[in-house]
């Protein structure tokens, strides 16, 4: 009898089309069954690109056929269309994983340090304010999935640990916004070393076991990067659209665009590009372009998405993040806060 584990480990040679990660670590294998020399493999893949399951199927057939002692091979790839996008995906995934959440918006960047978490936090606060003023308000939440450098709780002034109620984690909140982050569960002193498959599991466990309740919008702060971890997350969470954060350096255009292509692969629409640290405003109103110019515009053009905001480099933005009082809360009438508010409105309209 052929050992299923031999098959599973052979399948690690099959990469997800266009990515360096394999289909096993992506969690696509649903079942492997062996009867005599016959092997059946069942997989599930979430994508809007119908060539992906075909490519996976033929690679799986090839790899399993090459295993000693294997006779018949049957491979079944179930295709689940992602929510959102133009392919007319279903709502099933969202119903099962986050039933009370109306809209999920991912905030992503190609690399770290561009201000993605600052944008996530201020967008959430600006959306909260906007939605509250419109009535029939349920709430806004931030799901900090930046497991490598979770900074959202600090930026939101949240220090309390989540409580457990009815075997579910109750997310703490501040300024009326619910926040869940790995930083609230692990100790500052004990760094967590994440490997690809762990991320996938952690996030889906996290989404399922947190009592988010009813939310109008959930902002998901994704880890920075251009590929595999982000793809896993987008496959796990039913994302309605993504906002790409970048800086004005033109050298950053490629890395920002590469990260964003991942969303196209799974048919998640890019709602817009936010250029952060765009300029420094002098007291006389003139602008200094410390980090260059054009990065946001070119990224937007490359992605055929709108440039939805240019956020200045501003000491009050930085101080707000450090103090745990985002500028949109501390100084809602300041120029930078108005830019976040306008971006929030544009994003909500685009959904
Ligand atoms: P990322 O999530 O992309 O790693 P962060 O949001 O953590 O980046 O921001 C990195 C640092 O830059 C933080 O100290 C933050 O306060 C600061 N920062 C982000 N955006 C701005 C801005 N527009 N003006 C001033 N400081 C900013």
Short mmCIF file of C-alpha atoms and ligand atoms in Angstrom, two decimals:
data_model
loop_
_atom_site.label_atom_id
_atom_site.label_comp_id
_atom_site.label_asym_id
_atom_site.label_seq_id
_atom_site.Cartn_x
_atom_site.Cartn_y
_atom_site.Cartn_z
CA UNK A 1 0.00 0.00 0.00
CA UNK A 2 1.35 3.44 -0.89
CA UNK A 3 1.79 5.74 2.06
CA UNK A 4 -0.33 8.91 1.83
CA UNK A 5 2.48 10.87 3.40
CA UNK A 6 4.77 9.93 0.50
CA UNK A 7 2.20 11.39 -1.84
CA UNK A 8 1.72 14.48 0.27
CA UNK A 9 5.43 15.11 0.43
CA UNK A 10 5.84 14.53 -3.34
CA UNK A 11 3.11 17.12 -3.91
CA UNK A 12 5.31 19.71 -2.25
CA UNK A 13 7.12 19.83 -5.59
CA UNK A 14 4.04 21.39 -7.19
CA UNK A 15 4.18 25.17 -6.99
CA UNK A 16 1.10 27.36 -7.06
CA UNK A 17 1.18 28.78 -10.62
CA UNK A 18 3.13 32.04 -10.61
CA UNK A 19 4.36 31.65 -7.02
CA UNK A 20 7.33 30.11 -5.30
CA UNK A 21 5.18 28.40 -2.65
CA UNK A 22 3.90 24.89 -3.04
CA UNK A 23 0.29 23.75 -3.05
CA UNK A 24 0.68 21.71 0.16
CA UNK A 25 1.87 24.62 2.26
CA UNK A 26 -0.88 26.76 0.75
CA UNK A 27 -3.32 24.27 2.24
CA UNK A 28 -4.94 23.36 -1.07
CA UNK A 29 -4.96 19.59 -0.46
CA UNK A 30 -8.33 18.50 0.86
CA UNK A 31 -7.91 14.77 0.73
CA UNK A 32 -5.58 12.03 -0.46
CA UNK A 33 -6.93 8.50 -0.68
CA UNK A 34 -5.21 5.31 -1.70
CA UNK A 35 -6.78 2.04 -2.72
CA UNK A 36 -4.32 -0.60 -3.92
CA UNK A 37 -2.27 1.19 -6.57
CA UNK A 38 -4.99 3.78 -7.27
CA UNK A 39 -4.53 7.25 -5.86
CA UNK A 40 -7.09 10.05 -5.69
CA UNK A 41 -6.22 13.56 -4.73
CA UNK A 42 -8.83 16.20 -4.01
CA UNK A 43 -7.85 19.88 -3.89
CA UNK A 44 -9.66 23.13 -3.44
CA UNK A 45 -8.42 26.38 -4.89
CA UNK A 46 -9.83 29.88 -4.63
CA UNK A 47 -9.08 31.87 -7.75
CA UNK A 48 -10.77 33.85 -10.46
CA UNK A 49 -8.27 32.56 -13.00
CA UNK A 50 -9.67 29.38 -14.47
CA UNK A 51 -6.33 28.28 -15.89
CA UNK A 52 -4.94 27.86 -12.35
CA UNK A 53 -6.90 24.69 -11.43
CA UNK A 54 -6.05 23.16 -14.82
CA UNK A 55 -2.35 23.82 -14.35
CA UNK A 56 -2.44 22.47 -10.81
CA UNK A 57 -4.34 19.37 -11.92
CA UNK A 58 -1.87 18.46 -14.63
CA UNK A 59 1.17 19.05 -12.39
CA UNK A 60 -0.38 16.95 -9.62
CA UNK A 61 -1.11 14.13 -12.08
CA UNK A 62 2.44 14.23 -13.33
CA UNK A 63 4.00 14.17 -9.87
CA UNK A 64 1.77 11.40 -8.49
CA UNK A 65 2.22 9.29 -11.63
CA UNK A 66 5.96 9.43 -11.11
CA UNK A 67 5.74 7.83 -7.66
CA UNK A 68 6.84 4.19 -7.54
CA UNK A 69 3.95 1.75 -7.40
CA UNK A 70 1.22 4.19 -8.42
CA UNK A 71 -1.21 2.93 -11.04
CA UNK A 72 -4.39 4.96 -11.61
CA UNK A 73 -4.36 8.59 -10.65
CA UNK A 74 -7.47 10.67 -10.27
CA UNK A 75 -7.22 14.35 -9.44
CA UNK A 76 -10.18 16.56 -8.66
CA UNK A 77 -9.70 20.29 -8.25
CA UNK A 78 -12.70 22.12 -6.82
CA UNK A 79 -12.72 25.76 -7.86
CA UNK A 80 -14.02 28.36 -5.48
CA UNK A 81 -14.40 31.81 -6.97
CA UNK A 82 -13.13 34.61 -4.77
CA UNK A 83 -15.60 37.14 -3.42
CA UNK A 84 -15.59 40.45 -5.25
CA UNK A 85 -13.91 41.07 -8.56
CA UNK A 86 -15.45 40.61 -11.91
CA UNK A 87 -15.83 36.86 -11.91
CA UNK A 88 -19.04 36.91 -9.89
CA UNK A 89 -17.70 35.07 -6.89
CA UNK A 90 -19.90 33.75 -4.14
CA UNK A 91 -20.49 34.93 -0.62
CA UNK A 92 -20.10 31.47 0.89
CA UNK A 93 -16.56 31.97 2.07
CA UNK A 94 -17.45 35.16 3.94
CA UNK A 95 -20.54 33.62 5.46
CA UNK A 96 -18.55 30.79 6.88
CA UNK A 97 -15.54 32.68 8.14
CA UNK A 98 -16.74 36.17 9.08
CA UNK A 99 -20.51 36.13 9.00
CA UNK A 100 -21.17 39.54 10.59
CA UNK A 101 -18.70 41.52 8.51
CA UNK A 102 -20.14 43.41 5.55
CA UNK A 103 -16.98 44.61 3.80
CA UNK A 104 -13.36 43.57 4.07
CA UNK A 105 -10.68 45.89 2.77
CA UNK A 106 -7.04 44.82 2.67
CA UNK A 107 -4.30 47.40 3.05
CA UNK A 108 -1.10 46.16 1.47
CA UNK A 109 2.37 47.29 0.49
CA UNK A 110 5.22 45.75 -1.43
CA UNK A 111 7.70 46.46 1.33
CA UNK A 112 7.76 47.39 5.01
CA UNK A 113 8.14 50.84 6.49
CA UNK A 114 6.10 52.72 3.89
CA UNK A 115 3.40 53.60 6.42
CA UNK A 116 0.90 50.84 5.68
CA UNK A 117 -0.19 50.40 9.31
CA UNK A 118 -0.47 54.16 9.80
CA UNK A 119 -2.72 54.31 6.74
CA UNK A 120 -4.77 51.31 7.97
CA UNK A 121 -5.37 52.87 11.37
CA UNK A 122 -6.24 56.33 10.09
CA UNK A 123 -8.50 54.96 7.36
CA UNK A 124 -10.35 52.89 9.96
CA UNK A 125 -10.83 55.94 12.21
CA UNK A 126 -11.93 58.09 9.27
CA UNK A 127 -14.38 55.42 8.07
CA UNK A 128 -15.77 55.04 11.57
CA UNK A 129 -16.50 58.76 11.74
CA UNK A 130 -18.03 58.82 8.28
CA UNK A 131 -20.23 55.77 8.78
CA UNK A 132 -21.38 56.92 12.22
CA UNK A 133 -22.62 60.16 10.67
CA UNK A 134 -24.65 58.17 8.13
CA UNK A 135 -26.71 56.23 10.67
CA UNK A 136 -27.46 52.49 10.84
CA UNK A 137 -23.90 52.07 12.01
CA UNK A 138 -22.58 48.69 13.07
CA UNK A 139 -18.89 49.28 13.50
CA UNK A 140 -15.40 49.23 12.09
CA UNK A 141 -12.68 46.77 13.00
CA UNK A 142 -8.99 46.41 12.25
CA UNK A 143 -7.57 42.95 11.81
CA UNK A 144 -3.81 43.31 12.12
CA UNK A 145 -2.41 40.47 10.05
CA UNK A 146 1.05 42.01 9.87
CA UNK A 147 2.36 39.17 11.98
CA UNK A 148 5.99 40.12 11.38
CA UNK A 149 5.60 43.57 12.88
CA UNK A 150 2.16 44.00 14.43
CA UNK A 151 1.94 47.68 15.35
CA UNK A 152 -1.77 48.43 15.16
CA UNK A 153 -2.54 48.04 18.92
CA UNK A 154 0.20 50.53 19.78
CA UNK A 155 -1.03 53.00 17.17
CA UNK A 156 -4.60 52.61 18.45
CA UNK A 157 -3.59 53.03 22.09
CA UNK A 158 -4.70 49.50 22.99
CA UNK A 159 -2.81 47.85 25.80
CA UNK A 160 -5.41 45.53 27.33
CA UNK A 161 -5.35 41.86 26.45
CA UNK A 162 -8.37 40.39 24.74
CA UNK A 163 -10.85 38.54 26.95
CA UNK A 164 -12.44 35.20 26.28
CA UNK A 165 -16.19 34.90 26.25
CA UNK A 166 -18.05 31.75 25.23
CA UNK A 167 -14.78 30.28 23.99
CA UNK A 168 -14.28 33.19 21.63
CA UNK A 169 -11.70 35.96 21.77
CA UNK A 170 -13.35 39.33 22.34
CA UNK A 171 -11.33 42.01 20.52
CA UNK A 172 -10.49 45.03 22.66
CA UNK A 173 -11.52 48.40 21.27
CA UNK A 174 -10.54 52.01 21.45
CA UNK A 175 -12.15 55.08 19.83
CA UNK A 176 -15.05 52.73 19.10
CA UNK A 177 -12.95 50.53 16.82
CA UNK A 178 -12.38 46.84 17.47
CA UNK A 179 -8.82 45.65 17.06
CA UNK A 180 -7.35 42.21 16.90
CA UNK A 181 -3.67 41.58 16.49
CA UNK A 182 -1.15 38.88 17.16
CA UNK A 183 0.65 41.51 19.26
CA UNK A 184 -2.19 41.21 21.79
CA UNK A 185 -1.67 37.50 22.22
CA UNK A 186 2.06 37.04 22.24
CA UNK A 187 4.56 38.43 24.65
CA UNK A 188 6.77 41.32 23.51
CA UNK A 189 9.76 39.37 24.74
CA UNK A 190 9.13 36.22 22.77
CA UNK A 191 9.51 36.74 19.06
CA UNK A 192 7.36 34.53 16.91
CA UNK A 193 9.00 32.83 14.00
CA UNK A 194 6.39 32.30 11.36
CA UNK A 195 6.62 29.91 8.50
CA UNK A 196 4.30 30.07 5.54
CA UNK A 197 1.84 27.31 6.48
CA UNK A 198 1.61 28.60 10.05
CA UNK A 199 0.55 32.02 8.83
CA UNK A 200 -2.27 30.53 6.82
CA UNK A 201 -3.56 28.55 9.79
CA UNK A 202 -3.06 31.30 12.32
CA UNK A 203 -5.04 33.77 10.30
CA UNK A 204 -7.98 31.49 9.61
CA UNK A 205 -8.07 30.39 13.26
CA UNK A 206 -7.87 33.98 14.24
CA UNK A 207 -10.69 35.03 11.96
CA UNK A 208 -12.91 32.15 13.13
CA UNK A 209 -12.22 32.37 16.85
CA UNK A 210 -12.53 36.10 17.29
CA UNK A 211 -15.96 37.43 18.10
CA UNK A 212 -16.01 40.33 15.66
CA UNK A 213 -19.75 40.73 15.98
CA UNK A 214 -21.36 42.96 13.37
CA UNK A 215 -19.08 45.25 11.38
CA UNK A 216 -19.71 47.53 8.42
CA UNK A 217 -16.05 47.43 7.50
CA UNK A 218 -13.04 45.40 8.50
CA UNK A 219 -9.64 46.80 7.56
CA UNK A 220 -7.06 44.06 7.18
CA UNK A 221 -3.48 45.20 7.64
CA UNK A 222 -1.55 42.66 5.57
CA UNK A 223 2.11 41.80 6.10
CA UNK A 224 4.35 43.62 3.63
CA UNK A 225 5.55 41.63 0.67
CA UNK A 226 4.85 40.62 -2.82
CA UNK A 227 3.58 37.13 -2.82
CA UNK A 228 2.94 33.97 -0.97
CA UNK A 229 1.89 35.06 2.50
CA UNK A 230 -0.39 37.69 1.02
CA UNK A 231 -1.92 35.23 -1.39
CA UNK A 232 -2.64 32.85 1.50
CA UNK A 233 -4.33 35.58 3.45
CA UNK A 234 -6.44 36.73 0.57
CA UNK A 235 -7.43 33.12 -0.01
CA UNK A 236 -8.37 32.73 3.63
CA UNK A 237 -10.23 35.99 4.11
CA UNK A 238 -12.93 37.00 1.66
CA UNK A 239 -11.47 40.37 0.71
CA UNK A 240 -13.70 42.82 -1.20
CA UNK A 241 -10.93 45.12 -2.35
CA UNK A 242 -7.39 46.25 -1.68
CA UNK A 243 -5.66 49.55 -1.08
CA UNK A 244 -1.99 49.66 -2.03
CA UNK A 245 0.29 51.92 -0.01
CA UNK A 246 3.51 53.15 -1.56
CA UNK A 247 5.99 56.01 -1.31
CA UNK A 248 6.88 58.63 -3.96
CA UNK A 249 10.20 57.00 -4.86
CA UNK A 250 10.00 55.76 -8.37
CA UNK A 251 12.31 52.92 -7.38
CA UNK A 252 9.45 51.59 -5.25
CA UNK A 253 7.01 51.36 -8.17
CA UNK A 254 8.09 47.88 -9.21
CA UNK A 255 7.87 46.38 -5.78
CA UNK A 256 4.48 47.99 -5.12
CA UNK A 257 3.11 46.76 -8.42
CA UNK A 258 4.45 43.26 -7.95
CA UNK A 259 2.68 43.01 -4.60
CA UNK A 260 -0.54 44.24 -6.09
CA UNK A 261 -0.52 41.75 -8.99
CA UNK A 262 -1.27 39.07 -6.44
CA UNK A 263 -4.72 40.61 -5.93
CA UNK A 264 -5.37 40.46 -9.66
CA UNK A 265 -4.56 36.76 -9.59
CA UNK A 266 -7.38 36.13 -7.14
CA UNK A 267 -9.69 38.73 -8.66
CA UNK A 268 -9.69 41.12 -5.74
CA UNK A 269 -10.18 44.61 -7.15
CA UNK A 270 -7.58 47.27 -6.36
CA UNK A 271 -9.66 50.11 -4.93
CA UNK A 272 -6.82 52.58 -5.14
CA UNK A 273 -3.24 53.54 -4.47
CA UNK A 274 -2.29 55.71 -1.51
CA UNK A 275 0.99 57.55 -1.78
CA UNK A 276 2.39 58.10 1.70
CA UNK A 277 5.14 60.53 2.76
CA UNK A 278 4.44 62.38 -0.49
CA UNK A 279 5.85 65.77 0.55
CA UNK A 280 6.74 67.92 3.51
CA UNK A 281 4.79 71.14 3.71
CA UNK A 282 6.82 74.21 4.67
CA UNK A 283 5.26 76.91 6.88
CA UNK A 284 4.77 79.08 3.75
CA UNK A 285 2.75 76.30 2.12
CA UNK A 286 5.43 75.29 -0.38
CA UNK A 287 6.23 71.58 -0.63
CA UNK A 288 9.46 69.67 -0.42
CA UNK A 289 9.50 66.32 -2.15
CA UNK A 290 11.91 64.58 0.17
CA UNK A 291 11.34 61.09 -1.19
CA UNK A 292 11.05 62.08 -4.83
CA UNK A 293 7.91 62.27 -6.93
CA UNK A 294 5.72 60.15 -9.14
CA UNK A 295 5.76 56.78 -7.33
CA UNK A 296 2.08 56.81 -6.43
CA UNK A 297 0.97 58.05 -9.83
CA UNK A 298 3.01 55.47 -11.71
CA UNK A 299 1.96 52.64 -9.45
CA UNK A 300 -1.66 53.66 -9.99
CA UNK A 301 -1.18 53.81 -13.74
CA UNK A 302 0.53 50.43 -13.83
CA UNK A 303 -2.34 48.90 -11.85
CA UNK A 304 -5.04 50.81 -13.72
CA UNK A 305 -6.36 51.96 -10.36
CA UNK A 306 -7.02 55.47 -9.08
CA UNK A 307 -4.50 57.40 -6.97
CA UNK A 308 -6.82 58.03 -4.03
CA UNK A 309 -4.63 60.13 -1.78
CA UNK A 310 -1.25 61.73 -1.22
CA UNK A 311 -0.45 61.87 2.47
CA UNK A 312 2.25 64.33 3.53
CA UNK A 313 5.17 63.53 5.75
CA UNK A 314 3.91 65.07 8.94
CA UNK A 315 5.26 64.98 12.46
CA UNK A 316 1.75 64.90 13.92
CA UNK A 317 1.01 61.72 11.98
CA UNK A 318 4.10 60.10 13.46
CA UNK A 319 3.46 61.40 16.95
CA UNK A 320 -0.15 60.28 16.78
CA UNK A 321 0.95 56.74 15.94
CA UNK A 322 3.54 56.73 18.72
CA UNK A 323 1.11 58.10 21.31
CA UNK A 324 -1.69 55.77 20.35
CA UNK A 325 -3.99 58.59 19.24
CA UNK A 326 -4.20 58.60 15.45
CA UNK A 327 -4.20 62.07 13.89
CA UNK A 328 -7.73 61.47 12.55
CA UNK A 329 -8.85 61.22 16.20
CA UNK A 330 -6.53 63.80 17.79
CA UNK A 331 -6.82 66.47 15.09
CA UNK A 332 -9.72 65.57 12.82
CA UNK A 333 -9.69 69.05 11.24
CA UNK A 334 -5.99 69.04 10.36
CA UNK A 335 -4.94 68.88 6.70
CA UNK A 336 -3.57 65.31 6.90
CA UNK A 337 -6.72 64.09 8.69
CA UNK A 338 -8.83 65.60 5.90
CA UNK A 339 -6.77 63.65 3.36
CA UNK A 340 -7.43 60.37 5.23
CA UNK A 341 -11.14 61.27 5.45
CA UNK A 342 -11.33 61.95 1.71
CA UNK A 343 -9.58 58.65 1.01
CA UNK A 344 -11.97 56.80 3.32
CA UNK A 345 -14.95 58.29 1.48
CA UNK A 346 -13.51 57.39 -1.93
CA UNK A 347 -12.84 53.80 -0.84
CA UNK A 348 -16.32 53.32 0.61
CA UNK A 349 -17.87 54.70 -2.56
CA UNK A 350 -15.76 52.35 -4.67
CA UNK A 351 -17.05 49.24 -2.92
P1 LIG B 1 4.52 49.90 7.73
O1 LIG B 1 3.21 49.42 8.29
O2 LIG B 1 4.47 50.09 6.24
O3 LIG B 1 5.70 49.10 8.16
P2 LIG B 1 4.23 52.09 9.61
O4 LIG B 1 2.83 52.51 9.39
O5 LIG B 1 4.57 51.28 10.80
O6 LIG B 1 4.79 51.37 8.30
O7 LIG B 1 5.10 53.41 9.57
C1 LIG B 1 6.51 53.41 9.75
C2 LIG B 1 6.90 54.66 10.53
O8 LIG B 1 6.66 55.81 9.76
C3 LIG B 1 6.10 54.85 11.82
O9 LIG B 1 6.95 55.38 12.77
C4 LIG B 1 5.04 55.87 11.43
O10 LIG B 1 4.63 56.67 12.53
C5 LIG B 1 5.80 56.71 10.42
N1 LIG B 1 4.91 57.31 9.42
C6 LIG B 1 4.06 56.66 8.58
N2 LIG B 1 3.45 57.54 7.76
C7 LIG B 1 3.91 58.78 8.08
C8 LIG B 1 3.66 60.10 7.61
N3 LIG B 1 2.83 60.32 6.61
N4 LIG B 1 4.32 61.12 8.21
C9 LIG B 1 5.19 60.89 9.23
N5 LIG B 1 5.49 59.68 9.71
C10 LIG B 1 4.85 58.62 9.15
#
